[in-house]
PDB file of C-alpha atoms in Angstrom:
ATOM      1  CA  MET Y   1     140.457 191.895 149.481  1.00  0.00           C
ATOM      2  CA  SER Y   2     143.743 191.323 151.325  1.00  0.00           C
ATOM      3  CA  ALA Y   3     143.324 187.482 151.384  1.00  0.00           C
ATOM      4  CA  THR Y   4     145.123 185.554 148.725  1.00  0.00           C
ATOM      5  CA  ASN Y   5     142.879 183.826 146.122  1.00  0.00           C
ATOM      6  CA  TYR Y   6     144.193 180.630 144.584  1.00  0.00           C
ATOM      7  CA  LEU Y   7     142.894 180.029 141.136  1.00  0.00           C
ATOM      8  CA  ALA Y   8     143.478 177.025 138.821  1.00  0.00           C
ATOM      9  CA  TYR Y   9     146.415 178.590 137.097  1.00  0.00           C
ATOM     10  CA  ASP Y  10     148.094 179.118 140.456  1.00  0.00           C
ATOM     11  CA  TYR Y  11     148.424 175.301 140.947  1.00  0.00           C
ATOM     12  CA  PRO Y  12     151.201 174.182 138.701  1.00  0.00           C
ATOM     13  CA  LEU Y  13     150.784 171.127 136.349  1.00  0.00           C
ATOM     14  CA  LEU Y  14     153.491 169.177 137.991  1.00  0.00           C
ATOM     15  CA  SER Y  15     151.843 169.692 141.524  1.00  0.00           C
ATOM     16  CA  ALA Y  16     148.619 168.402 140.049  1.00  0.00           C
ATOM     17  CA  PHE Y  17     150.401 165.309 138.638  1.00  0.00           C
ATOM     18  CA  TRP Y  18     151.975 164.631 142.058  1.00  0.00           C
ATOM     19  CA  THR Y  19     148.688 164.955 143.804  1.00  0.00           C
ATOM     20  CA  MET Y  20     147.008 162.551 141.472  1.00  0.00           C
ATOM     21  CA  LEU Y  21     149.911 160.117 141.892  1.00  0.00           C
ATOM     22  CA  TRP Y  22     149.695 160.221 145.616  1.00  0.00           C
ATOM     23  CA  PHE Y  23     145.974 159.853 145.538  1.00  0.00           C
ATOM     24  CA  PHE Y  24     146.245 156.865 143.175  1.00  0.00           C
ATOM     25  CA  LEU Y  25     148.947 155.235 145.436  1.00  0.00           C
ATOM     26  CA  TRP Y  26     146.836 155.783 148.576  1.00  0.00           C
ATOM     27  CA  ILE Y  27     143.923 153.993 146.923  1.00  0.00           C
ATOM     28  CA  LEU Y  28     146.205 151.105 145.764  1.00  0.00           C
ATOM     29  CA  TRP Y  29     147.535 150.902 149.404  1.00  0.00           C
ATOM     30  CA  PHE Y  30     144.025 150.453 150.832  1.00  0.00           C
ATOM     31  CA  ILE Y  31     143.166 147.829 148.129  1.00  0.00           C
ATOM     32  CA  LEU Y  32     146.296 145.884 149.102  1.00  0.00           C
ATOM     33  CA  LEU Y  33     145.557 146.225 152.830  1.00  0.00           C
ATOM     34  CA  PHE Y  34     142.060 144.828 152.425  1.00  0.00           C
ATOM     35  CA  ARG Y  35     143.170 142.024 150.204  1.00  0.00           C
ATOM     36  CA  VAL Y  36     145.738 141.071 152.862  1.00  0.00           C
ATOM     37  CA  ILE Y  37     143.082 141.138 155.519  1.00  0.00           C
ATOM     38  CA  VAL Y  38     140.663 138.978 153.403  1.00  0.00           C
ATOM     39  CA  ASP Y  39     143.514 136.590 152.647  1.00  0.00           C
ATOM     40  CA  VAL Y  40     144.253 136.210 156.383  1.00  0.00           C
ATOM     41  CA  PHE Y  41     140.675 135.139 156.912  1.00  0.00           C
ATOM     42  CA  ARG Y  42     140.584 132.893 153.726  1.00  0.00           C
ATOM     43  CA  ASP Y  43     143.488 130.781 154.593  1.00  0.00           C
ATOM     44  CA  ASP Y  44     142.419 127.463 155.961  1.00  0.00           C
ATOM     45  CA  ASP Y  45     145.996 126.273 156.784  1.00  0.00           C
ATOM     46  CA  MET Y  46     146.501 129.015 159.366  1.00  0.00           C
ATOM     47  CA  GLY Y  47     145.145 128.468 162.937  1.00  0.00           C
ATOM     48  CA  GLY Y  48     143.108 131.062 164.870  1.00  0.00           C
ATOM     49  CA  TRP Y  49     146.114 132.447 166.913  1.00  0.00           C
ATOM     50  CA  ALA Y  50     148.112 132.861 163.719  1.00  0.00           C
ATOM     51  CA  LYS Y  51     145.319 134.745 162.007  1.00  0.00           C
ATOM     52  CA  ALA Y  52     144.954 136.895 165.018  1.00  0.00           C
ATOM     53  CA  GLY Y  53     148.607 137.660 165.141  1.00  0.00           C
ATOM     54  CA  TRP Y  54     148.816 138.601 161.481  1.00  0.00           C
ATOM     55  CA  LEU Y  55     145.690 140.758 161.783  1.00  0.00           C
ATOM     56  CA  VAL Y  56     147.114 142.579 164.819  1.00  0.00           C
ATOM     57  CA  PHE Y  57     150.456 143.113 162.956  1.00  0.00           C
ATOM     58  CA  VAL Y  58     148.642 144.418 159.915  1.00  0.00           C
ATOM     59  CA  VAL Y  59     146.333 146.668 161.700  1.00  0.00           C
ATOM     60  CA  VAL Y  60     148.857 148.099 164.309  1.00  0.00           C
ATOM     61  CA  VAL Y  61     151.855 148.532 162.054  1.00  0.00           C
ATOM     62  CA  PRO Y  62     150.036 148.684 158.621  1.00  0.00           C
ATOM     63  CA  PHE Y  63     152.873 149.404 156.155  1.00  0.00           C
ATOM     64  CA  LEU Y  64     155.318 147.012 157.737  1.00  0.00           C
ATOM     65  CA  GLY Y  65     152.735 144.365 158.414  1.00  0.00           C
ATOM     66  CA  VAL Y  66     151.489 144.341 154.761  1.00  0.00           C
ATOM     67  CA  LEU Y  67     154.887 144.358 153.424  1.00  0.00           C
ATOM     68  CA  VAL Y  68     156.008 141.465 155.580  1.00  0.00           C
ATOM     69  CA  TYR Y  69     152.870 139.522 154.866  1.00  0.00           C
ATOM     70  CA  VAL Y  70     153.241 139.925 151.051  1.00  0.00           C
ATOM     71  CA  ILE Y  71     156.916 138.919 151.236  1.00  0.00           C
ATOM     72  CA  ALA Y  72     156.273 135.900 153.544  1.00  0.00           C
ATOM     73  CA  ARG Y  73     152.885 134.568 152.276  1.00  0.00           C
ATOM     74  CA  GLY Y  74     152.503 136.276 148.761  1.00  0.00           C
ATOM     75  CA  LYS Y  75     152.823 133.107 146.764  1.00  0.00           C
ATOM     76  CA  GLY Y  76     150.205 131.364 148.881  1.00  0.00           C
ATOM     77  CA  MET Y  77     148.028 134.397 148.502  1.00  0.00           C
ATOM     78  CA  GLY Y  78     147.996 134.133 144.716  1.00  0.00           C
ATOM     79  CA  LYS Y  79     147.297 130.394 144.909  1.00  0.00           C
ATOM     80  CA  ARG Y  80     144.282 130.923 147.294  1.00  0.00           C
ATOM     81  CA  GLU Y  81     142.981 133.655 145.048  1.00  0.00           C
ATOM     82  CA  ILE Y  82     143.184 131.272 141.967  1.00  0.00           C
ATOM     83  CA  ALA Y  83     141.600 128.424 143.947  1.00  0.00           C
ATOM     84  CA  GLN Y  84     138.668 130.589 144.957  1.00  0.00           C
ATOM     85  CA  ALA Y  85     138.148 131.839 141.468  1.00  0.00           C
ATOM     86  CA  ARG Y  86     138.105 128.269 140.159  1.00  0.00           C
ATOM     87  CA  ALA Y  87     135.736 127.198 142.901  1.00  0.00           C
ATOM     88  CA  GLN Y  88     133.439 130.026 141.905  1.00  0.00           C
ATOM     89  CA  GLN Y  89     133.622 129.311 138.190  1.00  0.00           C
ATOM     90  CA  GLU Y  90     132.977 125.528 138.864  1.00  0.00           C
ATOM     91  CA  ALA Y  91     129.941 126.471 140.983  1.00  0.00           C
ATOM     92  CA  PHE Y  92     128.595 128.824 138.362  1.00  0.00           C
ATOM     93  CA  ASP Y  93     129.190 126.135 135.585  1.00  0.00           C
ATOM     94  CA  SER Y  94     127.420 123.479 137.760  1.00  0.00           C
ATOM     95  CA  TYR Y  95     124.519 125.903 138.281  1.00  0.00           C
ATOM     96  CA  VAL Y  96     124.247 126.600 134.600  1.00  0.00           C
ATOM     97  CA  ARG Y  97     124.334 122.852 133.683  1.00  0.00           C
ATOM     98  CA  GLU Y  98     121.717 121.986 136.236  1.00  0.00           C
ATOM     99  CA  THR Y  99     119.456 124.759 135.257  1.00  0.00           C
ATOM    100  CA  ALA Y 100     119.793 123.915 131.577  1.00  0.00           C
ATOM    101  CA  LYS Y 101     119.158 120.240 132.183  1.00  0.00           C
ATOM    102  CA  GLY Y 102     116.147 120.501 134.552  1.00  0.00           C
ATOM    103  CA  GLY Y 103     114.736 123.872 133.715  1.00  0.00           C
ATOM    104  CA  ALA Y 104     111.162 122.669 133.979  1.00  0.00           C
ATOM    105  CA  ALA Y 105     109.823 121.496 137.239  1.00  0.00           C
ATOM    106  CA  PRO Y 106     108.531 117.863 137.514  1.00  0.00           C
ATOM    107  CA  THR Y 107     104.958 117.605 136.708  1.00  0.00           C
ATOM    108  CA  SER Y 108     102.514 116.464 139.312  1.00  0.00           C
ATOM    109  CA  SER Y 109      99.880 113.775 138.705  1.00  0.00           C
ATOM    110  CA  VAL Y 110      97.153 116.445 138.649  1.00  0.00           C
ATOM    111  CA  ASP Y 111      98.991 118.147 135.767  1.00  0.00           C
ATOM    112  CA  GLU Y 112      99.365 114.880 133.965  1.00  0.00           C
ATOM    113  CA  LEU Y 113      95.751 114.050 134.433  1.00  0.00           C
ATOM    114  CA  ALA Y 114      94.745 117.480 133.015  1.00  0.00           C
ATOM    115  CA  LYS Y 115      96.988 116.982 130.021  1.00  0.00           C
ATOM    116  CA  LEU Y 116      95.502 113.516 129.523  1.00  0.00           C
ATOM    117  CA  SER Y 117      91.948 114.983 129.602  1.00  0.00           C
ATOM    118  CA  GLU Y 118      92.834 117.622 127.029  1.00  0.00           C
ATOM    119  CA  ILE Y 119      94.405 114.889 124.686  1.00  0.00           C
ATOM    120  CA  ARG Y 120      91.182 112.789 125.001  1.00  0.00           C
ATOM    121  CA  ALA Y 121      88.997 115.750 124.500  1.00  0.00           C
ATOM    122  CA  ARG Y 122      90.754 116.636 121.216  1.00  0.00           C
ATOM    123  CA  GLY Y 123      90.360 113.043 120.100  1.00  0.00           C
ATOM    124  CA  ASP Y 124      94.036 112.207 119.868  1.00  0.00           C
ATOM    125  CA  ILE Y 125      93.674 109.012 122.122  1.00  0.00           C
ATOM    126  CA  THR Y 126      90.928 106.670 122.620  1.00  0.00           C
ATOM    127  CA  GLU Y 127      88.969 106.096 125.829  1.00  0.00           C
ATOM    128  CA  ASP Y 128      90.795 102.838 126.409  1.00  0.00           C
ATOM    129  CA  GLU Y 129      94.139 104.651 126.112  1.00  0.00           C
ATOM    130  CA  TYR Y 130      93.055 107.363 128.351  1.00  0.00           C
ATOM    131  CA  ARG Y 131      91.986 104.868 131.060  1.00  0.00           C
ATOM    132  CA  ARG Y 132      95.234 103.003 130.925  1.00  0.00           C
ATOM    133  CA  ALA Y 133      97.353 106.235 131.092  1.00  0.00           C
ATOM    134  CA  LYS Y 134      95.223 107.463 133.989  1.00  0.00           C
ATOM    135  CA  GLU Y 135      95.889 104.191 135.853  1.00  0.00           C
ATOM    136  CA  LEU Y 136      99.609 104.596 135.263  1.00  0.00           C
ATOM    137  CA  VAL Y 137      99.475 108.165 136.498  1.00  0.00           C
ATOM    138  CA  LEU Y 138      97.429 107.327 139.659  1.00  0.00           C
ATOM    139  CA  SER Y 139      99.621 104.244 140.480  1.00  0.00           C
ATOM    140  CA  GLY Y 140     102.580 106.667 140.807  1.00  0.00           C
ATOM    141  CA  ALA Y 141     104.642 105.652 137.685  1.00  0.00           C
ATOM    142  CA  GLY Y 142     106.125 108.867 136.331  1.00  0.00           C
ATOM    143  CA  PRO Y 143     106.583 109.534 132.525  1.00  0.00           C
ATOM    144  CA  ALA Y 144     110.159 108.138 132.773  1.00  0.00           C
ATOM    145  CA  GLN Y 145     108.967 104.973 134.580  1.00  0.00           C
ATOM    146  CA  ARG Y 146     106.072 104.021 132.219  1.00  0.00           C
ATOM    147  CA  PRO Y 147     106.681 100.901 130.163  1.00  0.00           C
ATOM    148  CA  GLY Y 148     107.478 101.633 126.522  1.00  0.00           C
ATOM    149  CA  SER Y 149     107.892 105.352 127.137  1.00  0.00           C
ATOM    150  CA  THR Y 150     111.141 107.416 126.807  1.00  0.00           C
ATOM    151  CA  PRO Y 151     111.803 110.539 128.741  1.00  0.00           C
ATOM    152  CA  THR Y 152     111.388 113.643 126.720  1.00  0.00           C
ATOM    153  CA  THR Y 153     112.972 117.167 127.079  1.00  0.00           C
ATOM    154  CA  SER Y 154     110.789 120.245 126.958  1.00  0.00           C
ATOM    155  CA  GLY Y 155     111.442 122.646 124.000  1.00  0.00           C
ATOM    156  CA  HIS Y 156     111.814 119.974 121.257  1.00  0.00           C
TER     157      HIS Y 156
END
């Protein structure tokens, strides 16, 4: 065996530290590069030619392009990031509110008639009350539109 074998103890601790540092910086560099590219496309104030120019600059001369972009447009980059985060949070909050408010789908007249039949079969309403409620359902007046009724929420 004339070939030199390198084992773990042949690689000094400081060299391992420097390798990990460079690897970490390389990953950070790619994260910053992709954030700059996403920000170029996200900016609504910039026209198409300006976006194309920045993109070419960042892709052709990446280190200089990203450095100049962060210096020139870094403050706006942060503002756009915050605006997008707020918009996403508001959309999520709106979705949660709408889902919490109207979780149950509106009932159809067939469903209401079936419920009325069950109530009448149990004897909770009289035949006359059933007939009047059936007329209201068939006339198209929903539960919220019926005279003397208040809208109820499910789950109470």
